Short mmCIF file of C-alpha atoms and ligand atoms in Angstrom, two decimals:
data_model
loop_
_atom_site.label_atom_id
_atom_site.label_comp_id
_atom_site.label_asym_id
_atom_site.label_seq_id
_atom_site.Cartn_x
_atom_site.Cartn_y
_atom_site.Cartn_z
CA SER A 29 0.00 0.00 0.00
CA ALA A 30 0.91 3.63 -0.32
CA LYS A 31 1.14 3.88 3.42
CA ARG A 32 3.55 1.02 3.66
CA ARG A 33 5.60 2.31 0.74
CA GLY A 34 5.64 5.74 2.31
CA ARG A 35 6.87 4.41 5.61
CA ARG A 36 9.50 2.29 3.96
CA SER A 37 10.78 5.13 1.79
CA ILE A 38 10.99 7.43 4.79
CA ALA A 39 13.00 4.83 6.67
CA PHE A 40 15.19 4.41 3.62
CA TYR A 41 15.72 8.04 2.69
CA ARG A 42 15.87 9.76 6.04
CA PRO A 43 19.56 9.10 6.81
CA GLU A 44 20.58 10.47 3.40
CA ILE A 45 18.45 13.58 3.71
CA THR A 46 19.84 14.22 7.16
CA ALA A 47 23.43 13.91 5.97
CA ALA A 48 22.75 16.35 3.13
CA ALA A 49 20.99 18.77 5.47
CA VAL A 50 23.84 18.65 7.96
CA GLU A 51 26.38 19.27 5.22
CA ARG A 52 24.37 22.19 3.93
CA LEU A 53 24.06 23.70 7.38
CA ALA A 54 27.81 23.38 7.88
CA LEU A 55 28.37 25.10 4.54
CA GLU A 56 25.96 27.88 5.52
CA GLU A 57 27.82 28.37 8.80
CA GLY A 58 31.10 28.48 6.87
CA LEU A 59 29.65 31.16 4.59
CA ARG A 60 28.43 33.16 7.57
CA THR A 61 31.97 33.12 8.93
CA ALA A 62 33.32 33.97 5.47
CA LEU A 63 31.21 37.14 5.42
CA ALA A 64 32.06 38.13 8.99
CA GLU A 65 35.79 37.45 8.55
CA GLU A 66 36.23 38.87 5.05
CA GLN A 67 37.04 35.58 3.33
CA PHE A 68 35.11 36.52 0.21
CA VAL A 69 37.06 37.80 -2.78
CA VAL A 70 35.86 39.33 -6.03
CA HIS A 71 37.51 38.32 -9.28
CA TYR A 72 36.99 40.18 -12.54
CA GLN A 73 36.60 38.85 -16.06
CA PRO A 74 37.31 41.34 -18.87
CA LEU A 75 34.77 42.13 -21.59
CA VAL A 76 36.23 43.32 -24.88
CA GLU A 77 35.02 44.37 -28.31
CA PRO A 78 35.33 41.38 -30.62
CA GLN A 79 37.55 43.22 -33.12
CA GLN A 80 39.84 45.08 -30.75
CA ASN A 81 40.48 43.35 -27.45
CA GLY A 82 40.52 46.61 -25.51
CA ILE A 83 38.95 46.08 -22.08
CA HIS A 84 35.64 47.95 -21.90
CA ALA A 85 34.10 46.29 -18.92
CA ALA A 86 34.46 43.45 -16.46
CA GLU A 87 32.14 41.05 -14.72
CA ALA A 88 32.57 40.74 -10.95
CA LEU A 89 32.57 37.08 -9.88
CA LEU A 90 32.51 35.99 -6.26
CA ARG A 91 35.03 33.55 -4.79
CA TRP A 92 35.53 32.23 -1.28
CA GLN A 93 39.10 32.08 -0.01
CA ARG A 94 38.73 29.18 2.42
CA GLY A 95 42.24 28.74 3.82
CA SER A 96 44.45 27.98 0.86
CA GLU A 97 41.52 26.88 -1.28
CA LEU A 98 39.73 29.28 -3.62
CA VAL A 99 36.15 28.03 -3.71
CA MET A 100 34.11 28.81 -6.85
CA PRO A 101 30.50 30.03 -6.67
CA GLY A 102 29.15 26.80 -8.14
CA ALA A 103 29.94 25.21 -4.78
CA PHE A 104 28.15 27.75 -2.58
CA ILE A 105 26.08 30.40 -4.39
CA ASP A 106 22.97 28.23 -4.17
CA VAL A 107 23.29 28.04 -0.38
CA ILE A 108 23.70 31.81 -0.16
CA GLU A 109 20.67 32.38 -2.39
CA ASN A 110 18.53 30.16 -0.19
CA SER A 111 19.52 31.66 3.12
CA ASP A 112 19.34 34.99 4.90
CA LEU A 113 22.90 35.61 3.70
CA VAL A 114 21.76 36.60 0.23
CA VAL A 115 21.12 40.28 0.95
CA PRO A 116 24.21 40.95 3.12
CA VAL A 117 26.56 39.00 0.83
CA GLY A 118 25.05 40.76 -2.19
CA ARG A 119 25.66 44.10 -0.54
CA TRP A 120 29.21 43.06 0.35
CA VAL A 121 29.94 42.24 -3.31
CA ILE A 122 28.61 45.58 -4.55
CA GLU A 123 30.59 47.48 -1.94
CA ALA A 124 33.77 45.51 -2.68
CA VAL A 125 33.39 46.30 -6.39
CA LEU A 126 32.79 50.03 -5.85
CA ARG A 127 35.71 50.25 -3.41
CA GLN A 128 37.90 48.56 -6.03
CA MET A 129 36.69 50.86 -8.81
CA ARG A 130 37.63 53.80 -6.63
CA LEU A 131 41.15 52.36 -6.15
CA TRP A 132 41.57 51.85 -9.91
CA ARG A 133 40.51 55.41 -10.53
CA GLU A 134 42.92 56.72 -7.90
CA ALA A 135 45.66 54.72 -9.64
CA GLY A 136 44.89 56.69 -12.80
CA LEU A 137 43.49 53.77 -14.79
CA PRO A 138 40.99 54.24 -17.61
CA GLU A 139 37.35 53.87 -16.59
CA ILE A 140 35.75 50.51 -17.08
CA ARG A 141 32.22 49.44 -16.41
CA VAL A 142 31.73 46.60 -13.94
CA SER A 143 28.74 44.31 -13.85
CA VAL A 144 27.62 42.54 -10.71
CA ASN A 145 25.45 39.44 -10.55
CA VAL A 146 22.33 39.94 -8.48
CA SER A 147 20.01 37.17 -7.38
CA GLU A 148 16.27 37.14 -7.05
CA PRO A 149 15.91 37.79 -3.30
CA GLN A 150 18.05 40.91 -3.63
CA ILE A 151 15.50 42.27 -6.09
CA THR A 152 12.37 41.18 -4.26
CA ALA A 153 13.57 42.14 -0.77
CA GLY A 154 13.32 45.80 -1.83
CA GLY A 155 15.86 48.45 -0.97
CA LEU A 156 18.49 47.40 -3.51
CA ALA A 157 18.36 50.70 -5.37
CA GLU A 158 18.69 52.67 -2.12
CA THR A 159 21.64 50.54 -1.02
CA ILE A 160 23.38 50.97 -4.36
CA ALA A 161 22.66 54.71 -4.48
CA GLU A 162 24.21 55.14 -1.04
CA LEU A 163 27.30 53.12 -2.01
CA LEU A 164 27.77 54.95 -5.32
CA GLU A 165 27.68 58.18 -3.39
CA ARG A 166 30.10 56.95 -0.73
CA TYR A 167 32.70 55.79 -3.26
CA ASP A 168 31.91 58.58 -5.69
CA ILE A 169 31.43 56.28 -8.67
CA PRO A 170 29.13 57.31 -11.55
CA ALA A 171 26.10 55.01 -11.83
CA ARG A 172 26.71 54.50 -15.55
CA LEU A 173 29.82 52.46 -14.67
CA LEU A 174 27.76 49.89 -12.80
CA HIS A 175 25.63 47.19 -14.37
CA ILE A 176 23.67 44.48 -12.67
CA GLU A 177 23.14 41.05 -14.21
CA LEU A 178 20.10 38.96 -13.52
CA ILE A 179 18.62 35.85 -15.04
CA GLU A 180 15.29 35.87 -16.81
CA ARG A 181 13.55 33.87 -14.08
CA VAL A 182 13.88 36.83 -11.71
CA LEU A 183 11.58 38.84 -13.97
CA LEU A 184 8.93 36.19 -14.35
CA HIS A 185 8.32 35.21 -10.71
CA ASP A 186 7.04 38.50 -9.47
CA PRO A 187 7.08 40.80 -12.51
CA LYS A 188 5.47 43.80 -10.79
CA ARG A 189 7.96 43.87 -7.98
CA ALA A 190 10.88 43.24 -10.31
CA LEU A 191 9.74 46.05 -12.59
CA THR A 192 9.45 48.52 -9.71
CA GLU A 193 12.95 47.72 -8.47
CA LEU A 194 14.51 47.71 -11.95
CA GLU A 195 12.94 51.07 -12.72
CA ARG A 196 14.46 52.48 -9.54
CA LEU A 197 17.86 51.14 -10.54
CA ARG A 198 17.42 52.50 -14.05
CA ALA A 199 16.47 55.90 -12.65
CA LEU A 200 19.82 55.98 -10.87
CA GLY A 201 21.53 55.36 -14.20
CA ILE A 202 22.52 51.75 -13.59
CA GLY A 203 22.48 49.38 -16.57
CA ILE A 204 20.61 46.09 -16.49
CA ALA A 205 21.81 42.94 -18.24
CA LEU A 206 19.95 39.69 -18.73
CA ASP A 207 22.37 36.88 -17.95
CA ASP A 208 22.43 33.39 -19.49
CA PHE A 209 20.03 34.70 -22.11
CA GLY A 210 18.22 32.06 -24.09
CA THR A 211 18.18 29.38 -21.41
CA GLY A 212 15.26 30.66 -19.37
CA TYR A 213 11.55 30.30 -19.88
CA SER A 214 11.81 33.09 -22.38
CA SER A 215 8.66 35.01 -22.91
CA LEU A 216 10.22 37.56 -25.20
CA SER A 217 7.49 40.07 -24.41
CA TYR A 218 9.32 40.98 -21.22
CA LEU A 219 11.96 42.63 -23.39
CA THR A 220 9.41 45.34 -24.11
CA GLN A 221 8.20 45.54 -20.49
CA PHE A 222 11.46 45.65 -18.56
CA PRO A 223 14.23 48.21 -18.88
CA VAL A 224 16.93 45.94 -20.29
CA ASP A 225 20.22 47.34 -21.58
CA CYS A 226 22.19 44.19 -22.38
CA LEU A 227 21.59 40.59 -23.36
CA LYS A 228 24.29 38.14 -22.37
CA ILE A 229 24.02 35.22 -24.75
CA ASP A 230 24.43 32.02 -22.80
CA ARG A 231 27.68 30.13 -23.06
CA SER A 232 25.94 26.99 -24.29
CA PHE A 233 25.01 28.67 -27.60
CA VAL A 234 28.38 30.38 -27.94
CA ASN A 235 30.22 27.09 -27.35
CA ASP A 236 28.70 25.43 -30.40
CA LEU A 237 28.56 28.56 -32.49
CA ALA A 238 31.19 27.51 -35.01
CA THR A 239 30.30 23.84 -35.15
CA ASP A 240 26.53 23.54 -34.81
CA ARG A 241 24.30 25.17 -37.41
CA ARG A 242 21.40 25.52 -35.02
CA SER A 243 23.38 27.20 -32.23
CA GLY A 244 24.76 29.54 -34.88
CA ALA A 245 21.25 30.39 -36.02
CA ILE A 246 20.13 31.09 -32.44
CA VAL A 247 23.09 33.37 -31.78
CA ARG A 248 22.45 35.28 -35.02
CA ALA A 249 18.76 35.60 -34.14
CA ILE A 250 19.56 36.97 -30.68
CA LEU A 251 22.09 39.41 -32.15
CA SER A 252 19.62 40.67 -34.69
CA MET A 253 16.87 41.01 -32.10
CA ALA A 254 19.21 42.91 -29.77
CA ARG A 255 20.22 45.23 -32.61
CA ASN A 256 16.60 45.94 -33.54
CA LEU A 257 15.64 46.58 -29.92
CA ASP A 258 18.71 48.77 -29.48
CA ILE A 259 20.05 46.53 -26.73
CA CYS A 260 23.74 45.74 -26.25
CA ALA A 261 24.65 42.11 -27.00
CA VAL A 262 27.37 40.31 -25.06
CA ALA A 263 28.57 36.78 -25.79
CA GLU A 264 29.74 34.73 -22.79
CA GLY A 265 32.08 31.76 -22.87
CA VAL A 266 34.07 32.65 -25.99
CA GLU A 267 36.82 30.03 -26.04
CA ASP A 268 38.20 29.99 -29.54
CA ILE A 269 39.14 32.32 -32.33
CA ARG A 270 36.48 31.03 -34.73
CA GLN A 271 33.76 32.00 -32.28
CA GLN A 272 35.32 35.43 -31.90
CA ARG A 273 35.46 35.93 -35.68
CA ILE A 274 31.83 34.97 -36.18
CA LEU A 275 30.71 37.23 -33.33
CA ALA A 276 32.73 40.12 -34.75
CA ALA A 277 31.24 39.60 -38.22
CA GLU A 278 27.71 39.37 -36.81
CA GLY A 279 28.01 42.61 -34.87
CA CYS A 280 28.13 41.34 -31.31
CA ASN A 281 29.05 44.33 -29.10
CA LEU A 282 31.19 42.70 -26.45
CA ILE A 283 32.68 39.28 -25.82
CA GLN A 284 33.82 37.53 -22.68
CA GLY A 285 35.50 34.17 -22.28
CA TYR A 286 38.63 32.16 -21.68
CA LEU A 287 39.96 33.13 -25.13
CA ILE A 288 40.30 36.71 -23.90
CA SER A 289 40.93 36.11 -20.23
CA ARG A 290 39.83 33.98 -17.34
CA PRO A 291 38.42 35.82 -14.35
CA VAL A 292 41.42 37.37 -12.57
CA SER A 293 42.15 39.07 -9.26
CA ALA A 294 41.62 42.83 -8.92
CA ASN A 295 45.40 43.33 -9.00
CA THR A 296 45.83 41.31 -12.16
CA LEU A 297 43.05 43.24 -13.86
CA MET A 298 44.80 46.42 -12.79
CA ARG A 299 48.01 45.21 -14.44
CA LEU A 300 46.09 44.34 -17.61
CA LEU A 301 44.57 47.82 -17.68
CA GLU A 302 47.98 49.39 -17.11
CA ALA A 303 49.50 47.32 -19.91
CA GLN A 304 46.67 48.39 -22.19
CA GLN A 305 47.18 52.02 -21.27
CA ARG A 306 50.92 51.76 -22.05
CA ALA A 307 50.23 49.97 -25.33
CA ARG A 308 47.79 52.70 -26.34
CA GLY A 309 50.30 55.35 -25.38
CA SER A 310 52.99 53.86 -27.59
CA HIS A 311 50.51 53.14 -30.41
CA ARG A 312 51.06 49.43 -30.19
CA SER A 313 48.07 47.25 -30.81
CA SER A 314 46.95 45.15 -27.89
CA THR A 315 47.77 41.49 -27.87
CA ARG A 316 45.13 38.92 -28.62
CA ALA A 317 45.16 36.81 -25.48
CA LEU A 318 45.48 38.84 -22.32
CA VAL A 319 46.06 35.99 -19.93
P1 LIG B 24 27.57 33.87 -14.73
O1 LIG B 24 27.11 35.13 -14.14
O2 LIG B 24 26.91 33.40 -15.97
O3 LIG B 24 29.13 34.03 -14.91
C1 LIG B 24 29.88 33.48 -15.97
C2 LIG B 24 30.56 32.20 -15.53
O4 LIG B 24 31.13 31.59 -16.68
C3 LIG B 24 31.70 32.41 -14.54
O5 LIG B 24 31.77 31.26 -13.69
C4 LIG B 24 32.91 32.44 -15.47
O6 LIG B 24 34.12 32.11 -14.84
C5 LIG B 24 32.52 31.39 -16.47
N1 LIG B 24 33.19 31.58 -17.75
C6 LIG B 24 33.59 32.72 -18.33
N2 LIG B 24 34.15 32.52 -19.52
C7 LIG B 24 34.12 31.18 -19.73
C8 LIG B 24 34.56 30.33 -20.81
O7 LIG B 24 35.10 30.77 -21.83
N3 LIG B 24 34.34 29.00 -20.66
C9 LIG B 24 33.74 28.48 -19.56
N4 LIG B 24 33.56 27.16 -19.51
N5 LIG B 24 33.30 29.25 -18.53
C10 LIG B 24 33.49 30.58 -18.62
P2 LIG B 24 31.88 31.40 -12.10
O8 LIG B 24 32.77 32.52 -11.73
O9 LIG B 24 32.20 30.04 -11.58
O10 LIG B 24 30.41 31.81 -11.67
C11 LIG B 24 29.34 30.94 -11.85
C12 LIG B 24 28.01 31.61 -11.58
O11 LIG B 24 27.90 31.96 -10.19
C13 LIG B 24 27.82 32.92 -12.32
O12 LIG B 24 27.43 32.67 -13.65
C14 LIG B 24 26.73 33.57 -11.49
O13 LIG B 24 25.47 33.05 -11.84
C15 LIG B 24 27.07 33.09 -10.09
N6 LIG B 24 27.80 34.18 -9.39
C16 LIG B 24 29.10 34.49 -9.43
N7 LIG B 24 29.37 35.56 -8.64
C17 LIG B 24 28.18 35.94 -8.10
C18 LIG B 24 27.79 37.00 -7.20
O14 LIG B 24 28.57 37.84 -6.76
N8 LIG B 24 26.45 37.05 -6.87
C19 LIG B 24 25.55 36.16 -7.37
N9 LIG B 24 24.25 36.27 -7.00
N10 LIG B 24 25.89 35.17 -8.22
C20 LIG B 24 27.19 35.06 -8.58
MG1 LIG B 25 26.79 36.94 -14.91
MG1 LIG B 26 26.06 33.99 -17.55
MG1 LIG B 27 25.01 31.66 -14.80
#
């Protein structure tokens, strides 16, 4: 019977569930400590124009320096997003980025735009625009140099709330990018409803761009749609030169991927920007691979 099956499956599954729950709780506690003890680090991945390789922007990507191990977000971001850490960690990332941008400016580096990933609870909790406005003011960074990246799902869950918050951010002058574009439950109508500045074409399409006719067709369709809507198109996960060439020929605005550079520390990005500045000064063209 169902009852018997239910009882048996509970007896069978309970130890496993408990082990997973305990592990998750330990991870959450570790992350709490990471926030309190400044173990989080932001790395930056350059975004360049496909024809030129000059760094125009960077994406801020969170890492956790746990002792000697650098833990990637795939191992913990989900736990953050499903706990009360999501708002404070999100705020920490934004502040770390703005503080860094201030340091780069004081070092005399050329301005670059930085985009920060934002998760759903940060949008729906309310107050994100106020927090960002206060931090922009504190570090004296122009809003146009900050973008936020969110995935399509964030817009569809609670569209009214998302729209209100995005309009507040937009009013400050912050750009909004849709991340992993093409993988969500795309109802394209939201592109007319929400203030979107950039589409970031998901890595999965970019990966197969040169080898799979259908991925190529999807990328071209997204690029043409972005152009017609006057939205900036960014390709993520560019790993080889053929992909770069196609994206350049098809008018993609910016590219990002291991071909150009892996995400790097703030200091390494600073050295890349300095090298670029020197190269420009001496009229040398920038090198293809930065890292
Ligand atoms: P994302 O926002 O889509 O970021 C791009 C991810 O693709 C990064 O992984 C980046 O290292 C990786 N990537 C870039 N170029 C290439 C490439 O050419 N090939 C391959 N295979 N991968 C490439 P990362 O840093 O591990 O971040 C994973 C995800 O974690 C991010 O995906 C984002 O959704 C989330 N995340 C990272 N930092 C934050 C943060 O500060 N806040 C929030 N809420 N989420 C974050
Ligand atoms: Mg992103
Ligand atoms: Mg992405
Ligand atoms: Mg992603």
